[in-house]
mmCIF file of C-alpha atoms in Angstrom:
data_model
loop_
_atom_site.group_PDB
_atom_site.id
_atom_site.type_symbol
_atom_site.label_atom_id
_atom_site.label_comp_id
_atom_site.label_asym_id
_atom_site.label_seq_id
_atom_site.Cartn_x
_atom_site.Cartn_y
_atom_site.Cartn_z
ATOM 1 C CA UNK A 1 0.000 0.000 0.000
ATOM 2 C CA UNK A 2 2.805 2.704 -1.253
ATOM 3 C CA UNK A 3 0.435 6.382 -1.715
ATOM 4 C CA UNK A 4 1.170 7.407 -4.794
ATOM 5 C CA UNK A 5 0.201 10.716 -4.927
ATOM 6 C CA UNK A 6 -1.630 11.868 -8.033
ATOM 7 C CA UNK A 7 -4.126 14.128 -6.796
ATOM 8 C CA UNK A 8 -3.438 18.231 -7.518
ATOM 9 C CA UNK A 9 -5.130 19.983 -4.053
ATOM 10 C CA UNK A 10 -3.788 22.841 -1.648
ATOM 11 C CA UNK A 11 -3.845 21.281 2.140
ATOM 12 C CA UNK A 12 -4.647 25.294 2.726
ATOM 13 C CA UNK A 13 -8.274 23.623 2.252
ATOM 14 C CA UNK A 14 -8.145 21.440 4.537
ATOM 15 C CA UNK A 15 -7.582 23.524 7.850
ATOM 16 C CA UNK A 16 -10.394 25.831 7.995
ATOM 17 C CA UNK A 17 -12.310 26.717 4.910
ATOM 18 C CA UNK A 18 -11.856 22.894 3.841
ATOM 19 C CA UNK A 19 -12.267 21.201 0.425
ATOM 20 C CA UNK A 20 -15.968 21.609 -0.107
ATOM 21 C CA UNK A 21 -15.799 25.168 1.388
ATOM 22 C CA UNK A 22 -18.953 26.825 0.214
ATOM 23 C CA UNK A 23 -20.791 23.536 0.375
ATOM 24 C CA UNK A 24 -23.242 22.654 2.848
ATOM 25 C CA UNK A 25 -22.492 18.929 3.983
ATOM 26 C CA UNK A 26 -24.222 18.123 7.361
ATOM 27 C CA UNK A 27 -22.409 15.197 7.736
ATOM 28 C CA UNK A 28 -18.882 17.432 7.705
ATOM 29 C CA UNK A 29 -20.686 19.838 10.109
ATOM 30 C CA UNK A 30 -21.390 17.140 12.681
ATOM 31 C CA UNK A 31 -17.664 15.778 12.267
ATOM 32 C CA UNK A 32 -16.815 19.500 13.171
ATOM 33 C CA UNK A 33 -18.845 19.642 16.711
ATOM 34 C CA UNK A 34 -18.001 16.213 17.647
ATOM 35 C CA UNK A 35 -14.763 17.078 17.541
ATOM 36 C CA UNK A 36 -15.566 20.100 19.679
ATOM 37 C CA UNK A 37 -17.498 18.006 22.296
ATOM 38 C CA UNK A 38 -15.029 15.357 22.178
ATOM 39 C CA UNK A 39 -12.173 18.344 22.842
ATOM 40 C CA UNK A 40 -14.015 20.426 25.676
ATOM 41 C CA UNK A 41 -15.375 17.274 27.370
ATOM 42 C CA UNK A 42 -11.607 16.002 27.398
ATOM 43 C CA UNK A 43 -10.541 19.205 29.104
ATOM 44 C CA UNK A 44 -7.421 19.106 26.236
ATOM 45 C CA UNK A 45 -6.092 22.402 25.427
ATOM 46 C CA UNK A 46 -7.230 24.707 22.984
ATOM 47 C CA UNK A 47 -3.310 25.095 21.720
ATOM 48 C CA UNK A 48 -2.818 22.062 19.898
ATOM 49 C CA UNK A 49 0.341 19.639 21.566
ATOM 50 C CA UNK A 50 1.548 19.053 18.266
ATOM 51 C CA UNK A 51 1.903 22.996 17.732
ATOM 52 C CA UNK A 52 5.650 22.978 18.638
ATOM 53 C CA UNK A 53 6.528 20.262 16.214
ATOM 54 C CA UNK A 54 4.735 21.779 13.472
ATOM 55 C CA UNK A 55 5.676 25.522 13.947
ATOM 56 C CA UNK A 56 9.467 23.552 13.886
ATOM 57 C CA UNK A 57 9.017 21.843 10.558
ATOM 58 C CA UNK A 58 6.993 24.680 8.817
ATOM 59 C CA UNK A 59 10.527 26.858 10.339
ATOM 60 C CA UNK A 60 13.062 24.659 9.465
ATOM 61 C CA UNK A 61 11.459 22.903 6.619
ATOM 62 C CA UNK A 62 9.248 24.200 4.590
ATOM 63 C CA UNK A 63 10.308 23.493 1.446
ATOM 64 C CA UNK A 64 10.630 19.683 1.705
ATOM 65 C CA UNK A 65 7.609 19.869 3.115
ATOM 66 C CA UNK A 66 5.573 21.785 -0.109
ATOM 67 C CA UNK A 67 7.326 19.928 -1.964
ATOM 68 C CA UNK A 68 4.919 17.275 -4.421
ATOM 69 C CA UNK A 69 7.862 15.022 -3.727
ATOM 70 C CA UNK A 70 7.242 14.570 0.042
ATOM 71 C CA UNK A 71 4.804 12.442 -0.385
ATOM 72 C CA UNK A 72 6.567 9.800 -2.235
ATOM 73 C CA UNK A 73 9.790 10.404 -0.670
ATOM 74 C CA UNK A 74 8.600 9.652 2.526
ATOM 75 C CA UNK A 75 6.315 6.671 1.817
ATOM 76 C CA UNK A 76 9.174 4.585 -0.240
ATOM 77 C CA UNK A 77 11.776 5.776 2.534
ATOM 78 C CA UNK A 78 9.244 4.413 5.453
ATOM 79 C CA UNK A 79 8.936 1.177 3.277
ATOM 80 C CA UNK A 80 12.690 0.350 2.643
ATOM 81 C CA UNK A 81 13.349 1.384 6.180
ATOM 82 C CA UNK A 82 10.829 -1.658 7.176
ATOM 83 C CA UNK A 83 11.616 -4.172 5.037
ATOM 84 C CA UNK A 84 15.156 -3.159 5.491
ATOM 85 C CA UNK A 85 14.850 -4.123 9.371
ATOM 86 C CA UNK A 86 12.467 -7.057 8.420
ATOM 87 C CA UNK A 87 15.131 -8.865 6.075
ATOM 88 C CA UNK A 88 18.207 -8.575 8.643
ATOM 89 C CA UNK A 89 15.606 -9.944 11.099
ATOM 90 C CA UNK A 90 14.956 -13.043 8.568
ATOM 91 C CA UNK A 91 18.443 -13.412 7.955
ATOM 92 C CA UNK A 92 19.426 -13.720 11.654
ATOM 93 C CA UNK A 93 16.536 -16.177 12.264
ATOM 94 C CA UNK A 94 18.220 -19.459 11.182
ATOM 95 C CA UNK A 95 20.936 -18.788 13.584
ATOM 96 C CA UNK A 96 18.894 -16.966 16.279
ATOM 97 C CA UNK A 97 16.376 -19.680 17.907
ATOM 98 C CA UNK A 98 14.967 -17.085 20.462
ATOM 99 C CA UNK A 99 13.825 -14.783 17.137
ATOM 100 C CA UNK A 100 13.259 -17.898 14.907
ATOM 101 C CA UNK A 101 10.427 -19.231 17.687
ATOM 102 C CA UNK A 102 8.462 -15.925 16.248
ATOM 103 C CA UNK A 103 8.210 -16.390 12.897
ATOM 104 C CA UNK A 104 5.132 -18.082 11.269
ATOM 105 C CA UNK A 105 6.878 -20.920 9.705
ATOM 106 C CA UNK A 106 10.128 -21.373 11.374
ATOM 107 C CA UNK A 107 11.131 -24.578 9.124
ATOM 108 C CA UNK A 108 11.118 -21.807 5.959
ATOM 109 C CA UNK A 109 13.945 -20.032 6.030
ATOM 110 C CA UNK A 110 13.804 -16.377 3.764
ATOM 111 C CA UNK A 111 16.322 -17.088 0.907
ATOM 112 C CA UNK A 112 18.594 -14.526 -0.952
ATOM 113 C CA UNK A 113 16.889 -15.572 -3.934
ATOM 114 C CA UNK A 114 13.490 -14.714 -2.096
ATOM 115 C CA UNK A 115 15.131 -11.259 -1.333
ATOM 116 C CA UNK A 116 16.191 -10.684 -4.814
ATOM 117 C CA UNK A 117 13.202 -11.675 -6.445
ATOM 118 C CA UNK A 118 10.998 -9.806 -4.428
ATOM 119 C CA UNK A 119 13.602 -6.485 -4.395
ATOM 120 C CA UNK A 120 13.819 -6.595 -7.987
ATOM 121 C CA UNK A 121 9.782 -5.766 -9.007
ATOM 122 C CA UNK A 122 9.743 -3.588 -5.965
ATOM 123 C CA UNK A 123 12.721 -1.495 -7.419
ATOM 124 C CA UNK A 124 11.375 -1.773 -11.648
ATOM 125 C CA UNK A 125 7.642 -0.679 -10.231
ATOM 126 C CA UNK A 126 9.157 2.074 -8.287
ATOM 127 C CA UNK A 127 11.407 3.119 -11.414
ATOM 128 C CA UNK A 128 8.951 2.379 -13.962
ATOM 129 C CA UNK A 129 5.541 3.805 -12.468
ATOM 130 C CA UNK A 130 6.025 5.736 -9.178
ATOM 131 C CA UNK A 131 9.285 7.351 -10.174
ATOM 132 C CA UNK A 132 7.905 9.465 -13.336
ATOM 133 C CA UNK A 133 4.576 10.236 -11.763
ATOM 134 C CA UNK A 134 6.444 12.063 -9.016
ATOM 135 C CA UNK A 135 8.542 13.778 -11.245
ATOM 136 C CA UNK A 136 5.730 14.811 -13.676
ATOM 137 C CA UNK A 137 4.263 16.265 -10.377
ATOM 138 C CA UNK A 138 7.719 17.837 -9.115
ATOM 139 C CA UNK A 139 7.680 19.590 -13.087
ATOM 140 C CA UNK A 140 4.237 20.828 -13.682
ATOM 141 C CA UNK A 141 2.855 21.037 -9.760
ATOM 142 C CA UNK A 142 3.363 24.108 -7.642
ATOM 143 C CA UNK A 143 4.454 23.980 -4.360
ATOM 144 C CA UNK A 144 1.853 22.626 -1.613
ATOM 145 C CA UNK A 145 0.631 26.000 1.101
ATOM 146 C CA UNK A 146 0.748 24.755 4.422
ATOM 147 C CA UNK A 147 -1.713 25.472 6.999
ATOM 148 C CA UNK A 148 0.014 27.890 9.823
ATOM 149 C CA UNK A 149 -2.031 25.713 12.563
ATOM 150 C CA UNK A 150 -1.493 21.695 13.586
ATOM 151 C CA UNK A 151 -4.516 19.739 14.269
ATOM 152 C CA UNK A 152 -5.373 19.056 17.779
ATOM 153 C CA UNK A 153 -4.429 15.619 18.946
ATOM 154 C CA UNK A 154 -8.091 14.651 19.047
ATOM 155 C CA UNK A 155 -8.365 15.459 15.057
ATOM 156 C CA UNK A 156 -5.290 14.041 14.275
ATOM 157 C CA UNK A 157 -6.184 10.612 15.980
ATOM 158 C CA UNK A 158 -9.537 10.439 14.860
ATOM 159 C CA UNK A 159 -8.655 11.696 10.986
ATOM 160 C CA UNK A 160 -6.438 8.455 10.856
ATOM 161 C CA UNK A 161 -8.858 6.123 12.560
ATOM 162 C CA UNK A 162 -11.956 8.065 9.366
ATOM 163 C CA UNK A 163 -9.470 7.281 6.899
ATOM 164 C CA UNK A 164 -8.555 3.360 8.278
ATOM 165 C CA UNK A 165 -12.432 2.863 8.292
ATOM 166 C CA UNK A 166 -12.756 4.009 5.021
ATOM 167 C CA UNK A 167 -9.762 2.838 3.251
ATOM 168 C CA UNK A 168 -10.767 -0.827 5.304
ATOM 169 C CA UNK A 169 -13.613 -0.979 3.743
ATOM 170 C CA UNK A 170 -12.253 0.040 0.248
ATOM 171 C CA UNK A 171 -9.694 -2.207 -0.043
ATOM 172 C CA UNK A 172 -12.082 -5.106 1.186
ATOM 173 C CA UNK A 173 -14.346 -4.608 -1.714
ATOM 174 C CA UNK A 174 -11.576 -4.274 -4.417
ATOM 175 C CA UNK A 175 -9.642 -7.610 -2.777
ATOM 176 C CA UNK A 176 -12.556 -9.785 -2.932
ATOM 177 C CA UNK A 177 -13.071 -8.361 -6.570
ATOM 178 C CA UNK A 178 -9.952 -9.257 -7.247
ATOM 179 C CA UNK A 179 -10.291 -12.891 -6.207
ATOM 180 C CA UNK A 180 -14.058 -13.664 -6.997
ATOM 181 C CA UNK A 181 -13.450 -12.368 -10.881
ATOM 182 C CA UNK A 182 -10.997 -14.768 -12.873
ATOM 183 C CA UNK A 183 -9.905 -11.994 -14.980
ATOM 184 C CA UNK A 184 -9.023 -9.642 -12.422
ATOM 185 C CA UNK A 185 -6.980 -12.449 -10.352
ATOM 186 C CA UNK A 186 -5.772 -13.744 -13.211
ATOM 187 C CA UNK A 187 -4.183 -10.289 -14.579
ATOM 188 C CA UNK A 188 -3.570 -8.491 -11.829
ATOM 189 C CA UNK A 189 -3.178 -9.921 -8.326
ATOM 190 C CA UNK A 190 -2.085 -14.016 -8.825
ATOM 191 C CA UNK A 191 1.859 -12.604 -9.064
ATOM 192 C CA UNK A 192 1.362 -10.944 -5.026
ATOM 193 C CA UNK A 193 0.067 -14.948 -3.799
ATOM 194 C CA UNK A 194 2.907 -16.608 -5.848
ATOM 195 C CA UNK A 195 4.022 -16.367 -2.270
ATOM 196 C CA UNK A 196 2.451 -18.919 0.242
ATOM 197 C CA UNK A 197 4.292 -18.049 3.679
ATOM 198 C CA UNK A 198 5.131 -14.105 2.649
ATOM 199 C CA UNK A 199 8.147 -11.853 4.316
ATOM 200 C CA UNK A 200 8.132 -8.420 4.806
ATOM 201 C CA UNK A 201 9.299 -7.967 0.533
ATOM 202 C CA UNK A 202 6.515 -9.373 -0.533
ATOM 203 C CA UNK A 203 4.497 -6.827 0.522
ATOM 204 C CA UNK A 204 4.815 -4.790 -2.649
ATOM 205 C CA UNK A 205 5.762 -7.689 -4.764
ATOM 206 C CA UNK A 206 2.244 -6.708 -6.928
ATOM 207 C CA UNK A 207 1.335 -5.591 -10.345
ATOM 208 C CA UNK A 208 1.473 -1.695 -11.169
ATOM 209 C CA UNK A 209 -2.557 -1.590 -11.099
ATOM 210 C CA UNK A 210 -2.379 -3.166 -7.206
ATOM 211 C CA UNK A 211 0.364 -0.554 -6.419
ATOM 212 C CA UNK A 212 -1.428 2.818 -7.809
ATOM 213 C CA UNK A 213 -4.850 1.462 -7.031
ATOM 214 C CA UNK A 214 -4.139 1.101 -3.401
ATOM 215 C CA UNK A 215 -2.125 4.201 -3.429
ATOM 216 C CA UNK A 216 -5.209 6.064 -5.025
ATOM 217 C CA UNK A 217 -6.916 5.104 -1.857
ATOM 218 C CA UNK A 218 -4.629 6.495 0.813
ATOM 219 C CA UNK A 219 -4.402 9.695 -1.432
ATOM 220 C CA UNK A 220 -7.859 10.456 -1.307
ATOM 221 C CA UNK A 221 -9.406 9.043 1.655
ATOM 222 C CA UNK A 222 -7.610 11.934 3.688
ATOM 223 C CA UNK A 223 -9.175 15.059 1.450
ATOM 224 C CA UNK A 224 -12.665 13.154 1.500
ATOM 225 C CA UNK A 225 -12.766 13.215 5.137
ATOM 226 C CA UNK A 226 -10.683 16.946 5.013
ATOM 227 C CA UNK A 227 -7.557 15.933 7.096
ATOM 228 C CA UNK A 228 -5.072 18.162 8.012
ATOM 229 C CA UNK A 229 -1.927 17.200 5.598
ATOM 230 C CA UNK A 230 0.176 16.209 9.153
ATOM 231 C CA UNK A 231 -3.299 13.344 9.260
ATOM 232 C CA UNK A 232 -2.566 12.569 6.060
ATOM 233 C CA UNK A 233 1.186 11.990 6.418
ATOM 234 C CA UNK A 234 0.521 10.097 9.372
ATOM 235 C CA UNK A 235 -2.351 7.915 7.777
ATOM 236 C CA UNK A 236 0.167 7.097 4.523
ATOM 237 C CA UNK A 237 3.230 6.108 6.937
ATOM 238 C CA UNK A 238 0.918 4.203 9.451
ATOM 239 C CA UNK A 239 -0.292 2.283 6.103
ATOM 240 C CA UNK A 240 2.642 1.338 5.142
ATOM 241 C CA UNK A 241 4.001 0.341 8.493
ATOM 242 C CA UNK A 242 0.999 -2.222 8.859
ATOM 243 C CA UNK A 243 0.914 -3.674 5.025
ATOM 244 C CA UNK A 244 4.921 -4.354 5.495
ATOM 245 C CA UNK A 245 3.775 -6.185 9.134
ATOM 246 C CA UNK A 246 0.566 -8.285 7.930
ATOM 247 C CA UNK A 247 3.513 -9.552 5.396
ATOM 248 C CA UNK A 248 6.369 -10.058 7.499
ATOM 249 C CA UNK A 249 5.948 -13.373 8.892
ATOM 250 C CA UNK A 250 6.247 -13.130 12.540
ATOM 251 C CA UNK A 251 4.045 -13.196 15.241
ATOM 252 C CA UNK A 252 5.702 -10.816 18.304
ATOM 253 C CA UNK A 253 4.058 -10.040 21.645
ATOM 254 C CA UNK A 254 3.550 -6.014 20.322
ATOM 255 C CA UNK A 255 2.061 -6.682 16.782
ATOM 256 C CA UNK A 256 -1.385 -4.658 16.686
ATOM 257 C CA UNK A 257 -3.333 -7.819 16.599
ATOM 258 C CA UNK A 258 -2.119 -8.580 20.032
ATOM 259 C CA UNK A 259 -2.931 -5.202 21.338
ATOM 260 C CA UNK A 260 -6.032 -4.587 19.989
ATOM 261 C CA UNK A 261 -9.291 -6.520 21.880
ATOM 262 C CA UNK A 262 -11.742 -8.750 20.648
ATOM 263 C CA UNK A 263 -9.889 -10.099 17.577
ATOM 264 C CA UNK A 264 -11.016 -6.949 16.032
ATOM 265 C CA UNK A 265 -7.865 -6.647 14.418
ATOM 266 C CA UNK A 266 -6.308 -8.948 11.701
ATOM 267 C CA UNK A 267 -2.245 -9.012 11.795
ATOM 268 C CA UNK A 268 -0.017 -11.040 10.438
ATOM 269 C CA UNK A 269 -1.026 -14.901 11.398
ATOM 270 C CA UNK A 270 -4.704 -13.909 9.239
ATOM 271 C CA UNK A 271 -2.937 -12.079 6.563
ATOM 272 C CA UNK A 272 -0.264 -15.200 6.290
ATOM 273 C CA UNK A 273 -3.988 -17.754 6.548
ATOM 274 C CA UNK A 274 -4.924 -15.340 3.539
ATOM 275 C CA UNK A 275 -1.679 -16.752 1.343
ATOM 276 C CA UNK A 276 -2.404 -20.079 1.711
ATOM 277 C CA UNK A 277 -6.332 -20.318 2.071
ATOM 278 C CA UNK A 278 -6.955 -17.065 -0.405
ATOM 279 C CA UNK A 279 -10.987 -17.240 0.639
ATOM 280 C CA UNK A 280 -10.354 -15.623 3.482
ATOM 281 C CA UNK A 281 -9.457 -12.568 5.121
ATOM 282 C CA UNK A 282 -9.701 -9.784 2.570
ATOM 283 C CA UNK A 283 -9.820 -6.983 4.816
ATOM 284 C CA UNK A 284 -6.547 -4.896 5.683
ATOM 285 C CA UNK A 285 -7.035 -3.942 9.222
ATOM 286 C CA UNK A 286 -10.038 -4.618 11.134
ATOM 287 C CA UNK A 287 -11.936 -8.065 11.171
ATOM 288 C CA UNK A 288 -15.562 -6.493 10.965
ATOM 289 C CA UNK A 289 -15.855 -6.778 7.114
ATOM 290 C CA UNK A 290 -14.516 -10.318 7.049
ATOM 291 C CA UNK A 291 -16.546 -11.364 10.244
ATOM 292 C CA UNK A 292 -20.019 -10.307 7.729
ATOM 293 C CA UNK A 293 -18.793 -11.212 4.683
ATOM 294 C CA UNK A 294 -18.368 -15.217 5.516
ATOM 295 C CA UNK A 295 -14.891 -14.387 5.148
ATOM 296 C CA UNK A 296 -13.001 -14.200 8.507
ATOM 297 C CA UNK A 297 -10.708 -17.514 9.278
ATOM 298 C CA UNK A 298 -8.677 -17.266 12.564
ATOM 299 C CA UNK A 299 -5.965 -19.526 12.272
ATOM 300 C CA UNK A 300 -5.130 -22.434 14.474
ATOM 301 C CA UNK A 301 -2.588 -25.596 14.332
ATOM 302 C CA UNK A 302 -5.123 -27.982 13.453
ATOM 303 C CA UNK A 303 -6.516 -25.619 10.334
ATOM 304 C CA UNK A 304 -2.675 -25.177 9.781
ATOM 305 C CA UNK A 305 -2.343 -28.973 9.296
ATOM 306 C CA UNK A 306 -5.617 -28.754 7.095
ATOM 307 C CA UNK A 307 -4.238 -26.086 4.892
ATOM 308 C CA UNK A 308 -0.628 -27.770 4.527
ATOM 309 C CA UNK A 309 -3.083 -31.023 3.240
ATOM 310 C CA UNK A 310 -4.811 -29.122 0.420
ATOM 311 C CA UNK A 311 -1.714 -27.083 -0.959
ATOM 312 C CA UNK A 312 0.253 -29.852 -1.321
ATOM 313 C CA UNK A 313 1.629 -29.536 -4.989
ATOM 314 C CA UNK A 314 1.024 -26.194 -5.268
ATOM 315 C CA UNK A 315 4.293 -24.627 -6.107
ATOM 316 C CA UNK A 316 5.396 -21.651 -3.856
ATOM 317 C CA UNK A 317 7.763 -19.377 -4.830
ATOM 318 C CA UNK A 318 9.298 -19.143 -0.990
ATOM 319 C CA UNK A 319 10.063 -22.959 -1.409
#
């Protein structure tokens, strides 16, 4: 889920006039005094806490930050970062039983050929697709304004929760499409399950349509729901940090599924169920869509050993 940004807007909009100023939407006025209620019932400050850091960068960094480049600078940087941390991590695991005892499949080690294969359509879709669109943005966009004011906490937290419920439900629709229409599998999403137990590379190991569409998504959903661009930021990194952990093979005591109640949340052991049993869990954070749909599959040794039964002969490209 890299945001590709491909949208022309002025996050000047989005701070107090907003991107449908002019138009009367009750639903964005109710969004508005919510937020109030939530903020004077929480006794929190009027002075947003995230003033300082934004009065620092709009100081010290301005530019960067208007930039049409931002965007995709700092979604590839968050991803290679990741994956960067989650390949040393599967190299050490062989030789490190404490860290091996976390991974999904501890008897399948991540090869270098893995690693290469994966790295190398990361790097030609980044070239290829992402690389010119940025540019072409960088040549004929003007510089971003910046709003002079932060969003309050309160807005910031609940902007990225609007855009996870949103982009959840997206992405839930156009994955099942993707599987319940031969053609669409077919052309466009088979390559990403070539992959039965995936690693943190295989996160963007997709087809140029998967990439952009998905990175359509995270674009919008924040100017939709009129986030601050410092929301919207946050939203795109916070994206990318969970698609690169439902894909990294390991189950650790602090991944979100753990932390969030209820099995609300999916994680990496459902994503990993969703490689080898592709019915199932569609959705890319919560479990609510999945849970309706039919869809939702929790997994547990004895489905394991069911699952292991009905691939056999299936080739895997991890094998």
């Amino acid at each position: 889920m890299n945001p590709l940004r491909l949208l022309d807007f002025s996050w000047d909009t989005m701070s107090a006039g907003g991107l449908f100023s002019g138009v009367s939407l009750p639903w964005m006025s109710h969004l508005t005094v919510a937020n109030l209620t939530l903020t004077l019932g929480l006794g929190l400050p009027e002075q947003s806490v995230l003033q300082p850091a934004w009065d620092y960068l709009l100081q010290h960094h301005q530019a960067e930050l208007r930039s049409p480049l931002f965007p995709v600078v700092i979604s590839v940087s968050t991803y290679l970062l990741l994956v960067t941390l989650y390949t040393l991590l599967d190299l050490l695991a062989p030789s490190w039983p404490a860290l091996n005892s976390y991974k999904l499949h501890p008897d399948r080690p991540v090869t270098w050929d893995n690693i290469w294969t994966t790295l190398y359509l990361t790097a030609y879709n980044h070239l290829v697709y992402i690389f010119p669109a940025a540019v072409g943005q960088w040549l004929w966009r003007p510089p971003i304004p910046l709003p002079r004011d932060a969003p309050t906490l309160m807005s910031f937290l609940l902007g990225i929760l609007g855009c996870m419920v949103v982009f959840d439900f997206q992405f839930y629709l156009w994955h099942l499409l993707h599987h319940r229409v031969p053609w669409l599998y077919r052309t466009f999403h088979a390559m990403h399950h070539q992959y039965l137990q995936p690693f943190s590379l295989v996160t963007q190991y997709v087809s140029a349509w998967e990439l952009i569409s998905s990175g359509f998504w995270t674009t919008v959903d924040p100017l939709l729901l009129q986030c601050h661009c410092l929301t919207a930021w946050g939203f795109m990194v916070f994206t990318i940090c969970v698609s690169t952990e439902d894909h990294c093979g390991y189950d650790f005591p602090w991944s979100l599924h753990r932390l969030v109640p209820f099995g609300l949340w999916g994680g990496p052991p459902k994503h990993d169920a969703h490689h080898r049993m592709p019915g199932t869990n569609f959705a890319p954070f919560f479990s609510h869509w999945d849970w309706l749909g039919g869809t939702n599959m929790v997994p547990t040794p004895s489905k394991d050993k069911y699952v292991e039964e009905g691939l056999k002969g299936r080739k895997d490209k991890g094998a």
